[in-house]
Every structure is written in structure tokens, then in C-alpha cells.
Coordinates of C-alpha atoms in Angstrom, one line a residue:
Chain A
M22 CA -65.1 -88.1 16.9
R23 CA -68.2 -86.1 17.3
S24 CA -71.5 -86.9 15.9
H25 CA -73.2 -85.0 13.1
A26 CA -75.8 -83.7 15.5
D27 CA -73.0 -82.4 17.7
S28 CA -71.5 -80.3 14.9
Q29 CA -74.9 -79.0 14.0
T30 CA -75.4 -77.9 17.5
T31 CA -71.9 -76.1 17.5
S32 CA -72.8 -74.5 14.2
L33 CA -76.1 -73.3 15.4
A34 CA -74.6 -72.0 18.8
L35 CA -71.7 -70.2 16.8
T36 CA -74.4 -68.6 14.4
A37 CA -76.4 -67.2 17.4
V38 CA -73.2 -65.9 19.0
L39 CA -72.2 -64.2 15.8
V40 CA -75.7 -62.8 15.5
A41 CA -75.5 -61.3 19.0
V42 CA -72.1 -59.8 18.4
A43 CA -73.2 -58.4 15.1
V44 CA -76.3 -56.8 16.8
C45 CA -74.1 -55.4 19.5
L46 CA -71.6 -53.9 17.2
G47 CA -74.3 -52.5 14.8
Y48 CA -76.2 -51.0 17.6
A49 CA -73.1 -49.5 19.3
E50 CA -72.1 -47.9 16.1
A51 CA -75.5 -46.6 15.5
V52 CA -75.7 -45.0 18.9
L53 CA -72.0 -43.9 19.6
L54 CA -70.6 -43.2 16.3
P55 CA -72.4 -40.6 14.2
T56 CA -72.6 -41.6 10.5
M57 CA -70.1 -39.8 8.3
P58 CA -71.7 -36.8 6.5
V59 CA -71.2 -38.5 3.1
A60 CA -74.1 -40.7 2.2
G61 CA -74.4 -42.2 5.6
V62 CA -71.2 -44.2 5.3
R63 CA -70.4 -46.1 8.6
I64 CA -67.3 -48.0 9.7
G65 CA -69.4 -51.2 9.5
L66 CA -68.0 -52.9 12.5
A67 CA -70.9 -55.5 12.4
N68 CA -69.4 -56.7 9.3
I69 CA -66.6 -58.3 11.2
A70 CA -69.1 -60.8 12.6
V71 CA -70.5 -61.5 9.1
V72 CA -66.9 -62.1 7.9
M73 CA -66.3 -64.6 10.9
A74 CA -69.6 -66.3 9.9
L75 CA -68.4 -66.6 6.2
A76 CA -65.0 -67.8 7.4
F77 CA -66.3 -70.4 9.9
L78 CA -69.8 -71.3 8.7
G79 CA -70.1 -70.7 5.0
S80 CA -72.1 -68.4 2.8
G81 CA -75.6 -69.3 4.0
R82 CA -75.0 -68.8 7.6
A83 CA -73.1 -65.3 6.8
L84 CA -76.3 -64.1 5.0
L85 CA -78.4 -65.2 8.0
V86 CA -76.2 -63.4 10.5
S87 CA -76.2 -60.2 8.3
V88 CA -79.9 -60.1 7.6
V89 CA -81.0 -61.0 11.1
R90 CA -78.6 -58.3 12.4
V91 CA -80.1 -55.7 10.2
V92 CA -83.6 -56.6 11.2
L93 CA -82.7 -56.6 14.9
V94 CA -80.8 -53.3 14.8
A95 CA -83.6 -51.6 13.0
A96 CA -86.1 -52.9 15.5
I97 CA -84.0 -51.5 18.4
T98 CA -83.3 -48.3 16.8
G99 CA -86.9 -47.8 15.7
T100 CA -86.3 -47.7 12.0
L101 CA -87.8 -51.1 11.1
G102 CA -89.8 -51.0 7.8
G103 CA -88.8 -47.4 7.1
P104 CA -86.6 -46.3 4.1
A105 CA -83.3 -46.3 6.2
F106 CA -84.1 -50.0 6.8
V107 CA -84.5 -50.7 3.1
F108 CA -81.1 -49.0 2.5
A109 CA -79.4 -51.0 5.2
L110 CA -80.9 -54.3 4.0
S111 CA -79.9 -53.7 0.3
G112 CA -76.4 -52.7 1.5
A113 CA -76.2 -55.8 3.6
V114 CA -77.3 -58.2 0.8
A115 CA -75.1 -56.5 -1.7
A116 CA -72.1 -56.8 0.6
W117 CA -72.8 -60.5 1.2
L118 CA -72.9 -61.1 -2.4
A119 CA -69.6 -59.3 -3.2
M120 CA -67.9 -61.1 -0.2
C121 CA -69.1 -64.6 -1.2
A122 CA -67.9 -64.0 -4.8
V123 CA -64.4 -62.9 -3.4
A124 CA -64.3 -65.6 -0.9
R125 CA -65.0 -68.2 -3.5
A126 CA -61.8 -67.2 -5.3
G127 CA -60.1 -69.1 -2.4
H128 CA -56.7 -68.0 -1.3
L129 CA -56.4 -65.3 -3.9
F130 CA -57.9 -62.9 -1.4
S131 CA -57.7 -62.6 2.4
V132 CA -60.4 -61.3 4.8
I133 CA -59.2 -57.8 4.0
G134 CA -60.1 -58.3 0.4
W135 CA -63.5 -59.7 1.5
S136 CA -64.1 -56.5 3.7
V137 CA -63.1 -54.1 0.9
A138 CA -65.4 -55.8 -1.6
G139 CA -68.2 -55.9 0.9
S140 CA -68.0 -52.3 1.9
A141 CA -67.7 -51.1 -1.7
A142 CA -70.7 -53.2 -2.7
H143 CA -72.6 -51.9 0.3
V144 CA -72.3 -48.2 -0.4
S145 CA -72.9 -48.7 -4.1
A146 CA -76.1 -50.5 -3.5
Q147 CA -77.3 -48.1 -1.0
L148 CA -76.8 -45.2 -3.2
L149 CA -78.5 -47.1 -6.1
V150 CA -81.5 -47.9 -3.9
A151 CA -81.5 -44.3 -2.6
S152 CA -81.6 -43.0 -6.2
F153 CA -84.6 -45.1 -6.9
F154 CA -86.2 -43.8 -3.7
V155 CA -85.5 -40.2 -4.4
G156 CA -86.4 -40.6 -8.1
S157 CA -83.1 -38.8 -9.4
A158 CA -79.6 -39.6 -10.0
V159 CA -78.6 -37.0 -7.4
P160 CA -77.5 -39.6 -4.7
L161 CA -75.1 -41.2 -7.2
L162 CA -73.2 -38.0 -7.3
M163 CA -71.8 -39.0 -3.9
L164 CA -70.4 -42.3 -5.4
P165 CA -66.8 -41.1 -5.6
A166 CA -66.6 -39.9 -2.1
S167 CA -68.6 -42.9 -0.7
L168 CA -66.3 -45.4 -2.5
G169 CA -63.2 -43.6 -1.2
L170 CA -64.5 -43.8 2.3
A171 CA -65.7 -47.5 1.9
L172 CA -62.2 -48.4 0.8
A173 CA -60.9 -46.9 4.1
T174 CA -63.6 -48.6 6.3
G175 CA -63.2 -51.9 4.4
L176 CA -59.5 -51.8 5.1
V177 CA -60.2 -51.0 8.8
T178 CA -62.8 -53.8 9.4
G179 CA -60.7 -56.2 7.2
H180 CA -57.7 -55.8 9.3
L181 CA -59.6 -56.1 12.5
S182 CA -61.2 -59.4 11.0
R183 CA -57.7 -60.8 10.2
L184 CA -56.5 -59.9 13.7
L185 CA -59.5 -61.7 15.3
L186 CA -59.2 -64.8 13.0
S187 CA -55.5 -65.0 13.8
R188 CA -56.4 -65.1 17.6
I189 CA -59.6 -67.3 17.5
P190 CA -59.1 -71.0 16.9
S191 CA -61.3 -72.2 14.0
P192 CA -64.1 -74.2 15.5
S193 CA -64.1 -77.6 14.0
L194 CA -67.5 -78.3 13.1
S195 CA -67.4 -81.6 11.1
A196 CA -65.1 -83.7 13.4
A197 CA -62.8 -83.1 16.4
Chain B
M27 CA -52.6 -58.7 2.5
T28 CA -52.5 -60.9 -0.5
R29 CA -51.8 -59.8 -4.1
G30 CA -55.4 -60.2 -4.8
D31 CA -56.3 -57.8 -2.0
T32 CA -53.9 -55.2 -3.4
V33 CA -55.5 -55.6 -6.8
L34 CA -58.9 -55.3 -5.3
V35 CA -58.0 -52.1 -3.3
C36 CA -56.5 -50.5 -6.4
L37 CA -59.7 -51.4 -8.4
V38 CA -62.0 -49.7 -5.8
A39 CA -59.7 -46.7 -5.6
A40 CA -59.8 -46.5 -9.4
M41 CA -63.6 -46.9 -9.4
A42 CA -63.9 -43.9 -7.0
L43 CA -61.5 -41.9 -9.2
F44 CA -63.3 -42.7 -12.3
A45 CA -66.6 -42.0 -10.8
L46 CA -65.4 -38.5 -10.1
P47 CA -65.6 -36.9 -13.6
L48 CA -68.7 -39.0 -14.2
S49 CA -70.6 -37.5 -11.4
G50 CA -69.3 -34.0 -12.5
A51 CA -70.8 -34.6 -15.9
L52 CA -74.1 -35.8 -14.4
A53 CA -74.3 -32.5 -12.3
G54 CA -73.3 -30.2 -15.2
A55 CA -71.5 -26.9 -14.6
P56 CA -73.3 -25.6 -11.5
A57 CA -74.5 -22.1 -11.2
Q58 CA -73.5 -20.8 -7.8
D59 CA -76.6 -18.6 -7.3
V60 CA -79.5 -20.9 -7.5
A61 CA -80.3 -24.2 -5.6
V62 CA -82.8 -26.7 -6.6
L63 CA -84.8 -28.4 -3.8
Q64 CA -86.5 -31.7 -4.9
G65 CA -89.1 -33.4 -2.8
P66 CA -91.8 -35.9 -3.5
A67 CA -94.2 -32.9 -4.2
G68 CA -92.1 -31.2 -6.8
V69 CA -89.3 -29.0 -7.3
T70 CA -88.5 -25.6 -5.8
R71 CA -85.8 -23.1 -7.2
V72 CA -84.1 -21.2 -4.4
P73 CA -82.2 -18.0 -4.9
L74 CA -79.0 -18.0 -2.8
D75 CA -78.6 -14.3 -2.5
Q76 CA -81.4 -13.8 0.0
D77 CA -81.4 -15.3 3.4
A78 CA -84.5 -17.4 4.0
S79 CA -85.9 -20.7 5.2
Y80 CA -87.5 -23.3 3.2
V81 CA -89.7 -26.3 4.2
V82 CA -89.8 -29.3 2.0
E83 CA -92.5 -31.8 2.6
G84 CA -90.8 -35.2 2.6
S85 CA -92.3 -38.6 2.4
S86 CA -92.0 -39.1 6.2
G87 CA -91.9 -35.6 7.5
E88 CA -90.5 -32.2 7.0
V89 CA -87.0 -31.1 5.8
V90 CA -86.0 -27.6 6.6
F91 CA -83.4 -25.8 4.5
K92 CA -81.9 -22.4 5.3
V93 CA -80.1 -20.0 3.0
R94 CA -77.4 -17.7 4.9
D95 CA -74.8 -15.6 3.5
G96 CA -75.2 -17.2 0.0
A97 CA -75.0 -20.8 1.1
L98 CA -77.7 -23.4 1.6
R99 CA -77.7 -26.1 4.4
C100 CA -80.2 -28.6 5.9
V101 CA -81.2 -27.4 9.4
T102 CA -83.6 -30.1 10.6
S103 CA -85.1 -33.2 9.4
T104 CA -87.4 -36.1 10.5
C105 CA -85.0 -38.9 9.3
P106 CA -83.2 -41.3 11.7
D107 CA -79.6 -40.6 10.7
H108 CA -79.6 -36.9 10.0
V109 CA -77.0 -37.4 7.2
C110 CA -78.6 -34.5 5.6
V111 CA -78.1 -32.1 8.5
R112 CA -74.5 -33.2 8.9
S113 CA -73.7 -32.7 5.3
G114 CA -73.1 -29.1 6.0
L115 CA -73.2 -26.5 3.2
L116 CA -74.3 -27.3 -0.2
R117 CA -71.3 -27.2 -2.6
P118 CA -70.7 -28.1 -6.2
G119 CA -70.5 -32.0 -6.6
A120 CA -71.7 -32.5 -2.9
P121 CA -75.4 -32.5 -3.1
I122 CA -77.5 -32.7 0.2
V123 CA -79.6 -35.8 0.2
C124 CA -82.2 -36.9 2.7
A125 CA -83.0 -40.2 1.2
P126 CA -85.5 -41.4 3.9
N127 CA -87.6 -38.4 3.0
G128 CA -87.0 -38.5 -0.7
V129 CA -85.5 -35.0 -0.7
T130 CA -82.4 -33.7 -2.4
A131 CA -80.8 -30.2 -2.8
T132 CA -78.5 -29.6 -5.7
L133 CA -76.9 -26.4 -7.3
E134 CA -78.8 -25.6 -10.5
A135 CA -77.0 -26.8 -13.6
R136 CA -76.1 -23.8 -15.7
A137 CA -78.0 -23.7 -19.0
E138 CA -75.9 -24.0 -22.2
G139 CA -76.4 -20.6 -23.7
D140 CA -76.1 -18.7 -20.4
L141 CA -74.2 -15.6 -20.4
D142 CA -72.0 -16.7 -17.6
A143 CA -71.1 -19.8 -19.6
I144 CA -69.9 -17.7 -22.6
S145 CA -68.1 -15.2 -20.6
R146 CA -66.3 -17.8 -18.5

């Protein structure tokens, strides 16, 4: 039986690993894969790490992983504090909210459902914030195409997450 | 995939489809011959029948649009992701948005009593 402190250390280490993975995936995607020509939709590989955090560590740590990832990737790509950073942050928080809501429903949804909900919330929030920023509803015109793409990318990252979850043994944090 | 997942996927697909006519209504029936460039400084109407370049002062730099062969596209921009440049030609229902610069390009909505609207 491990102590409370032990499991806290494990949880902290795992959080740090997931942040690192999320930053690597986010940065690789930003540099290697061009954003799709519709509303800056990305595949969202970094969200896989957030899904892992949500599955293993709970909602608080998932938000931490997501937000720290957005800040670090923005710092690396030089967009920190700019509008693009605000869009990314709003998308990340919206995706986290949607994924937590879906995850709370228990076994009704799998990680595929989490991912789809997350990516749909991500693009919707981004377009909404972009509309405020631009000062007109023009960005919202892209909502149908963005949601369609988000559905596809959500399914891709969801399947990848499920594949990973089935291979990685769940770290037992409370007792072992 | 669980049954919940399937329902969720259908829901998002339905939302995308329902948003389609909604965004069409928002844009109005577009005229094909005039584009509207909107930036933080104001609105510019651009005739699409003459080849020309237009520079819009964005909130963090310049966004350059070019009209060629009756179509408008974004050529360069100071934003990080260049989504606007990659958007290609301006088409009905597909605006060009450079969100970091606060610049948009749309086709002008046709006025209600327009001759073209009646003769259509």
C-alpha cells in the first residue's frame, strides 16, 4: 500500500509528462501541419494528452494540462498575448468544459464522444470570440464547415485516444 | 463507440447542417460583382470587374487583397497562421477572415429592390 504522498507525487509527475506530451504534439502540429483553410481548424493532436489527463487525473488536472499547453505552445511559436493566443485559449477552455460535461455522464460516452464534444466546442468558441474580435458576424458564416471538420478531427483524435487508453495501463494513484 | 457517442456524432452533424441555411440567411443573397473589405478602420467596397490590389490596415499589420479575373483573394498578411491567405478565392458563403487582424472580406449582399434580384 502506497502512502498519500506517493500517489500525489505520481499524479504530479503524470501531469508534468502529459503537459510535455501536449506541448510537443501542439508544437509539432503548429509547425508541420498547416492549419486547414477553414477557420484555422487543426487536427488537435494535443487534445489527446488532455483526454488522457481527464481519464487518469480528473477535470482539474485536465484543465491545467490544456491551459499550460496553450501558453507554452504560444510562447514557443511567438504568438503569446496576441489574438491567436486568445482564440486558442478560449477554444481550449470551451473544449475542456464540453469534455468534462460529457465525461460526467459516465459510461454513456467513450473517449471518442469526449473528443467530438471537445472539438465541436473548440471551433464554436473560437468563431464566437473571433466574431467579437472582428466586430461582425462574418466569422460565424464558417460555422457549418468548421463543425463538419471538427466532427472529423474529433473522431480521429478520439480513436487515437481510445487506442492509447487500451494500451496504457491506468496508473493507480490512490493505492497499489 | 458507445450509443451515446453515436448520438453525439449525429448531433454535431445535425448542428453543422442546420447552421448551413442559417449562415446563408446571415450573408444574404450575395452579389457576385462587389466585395466588401472590413477592417478596424472601416469598410471598403471593392469592384470585382477590375484587377487591382488593396491594402487593409489590420489591428496588428497589413492585410493585402488582390482582385484578378473577377475574383478576390488574400495575398499576404501579418497574422501567425495565414488562414486568410490559405482560404483561396472569395466565394459566396465562404468569407475570408483574418481574425488576428480584425479584417474580413465578404461578397456584398444584394439589396432587396435590386434589378438583378427581380430579374432572377
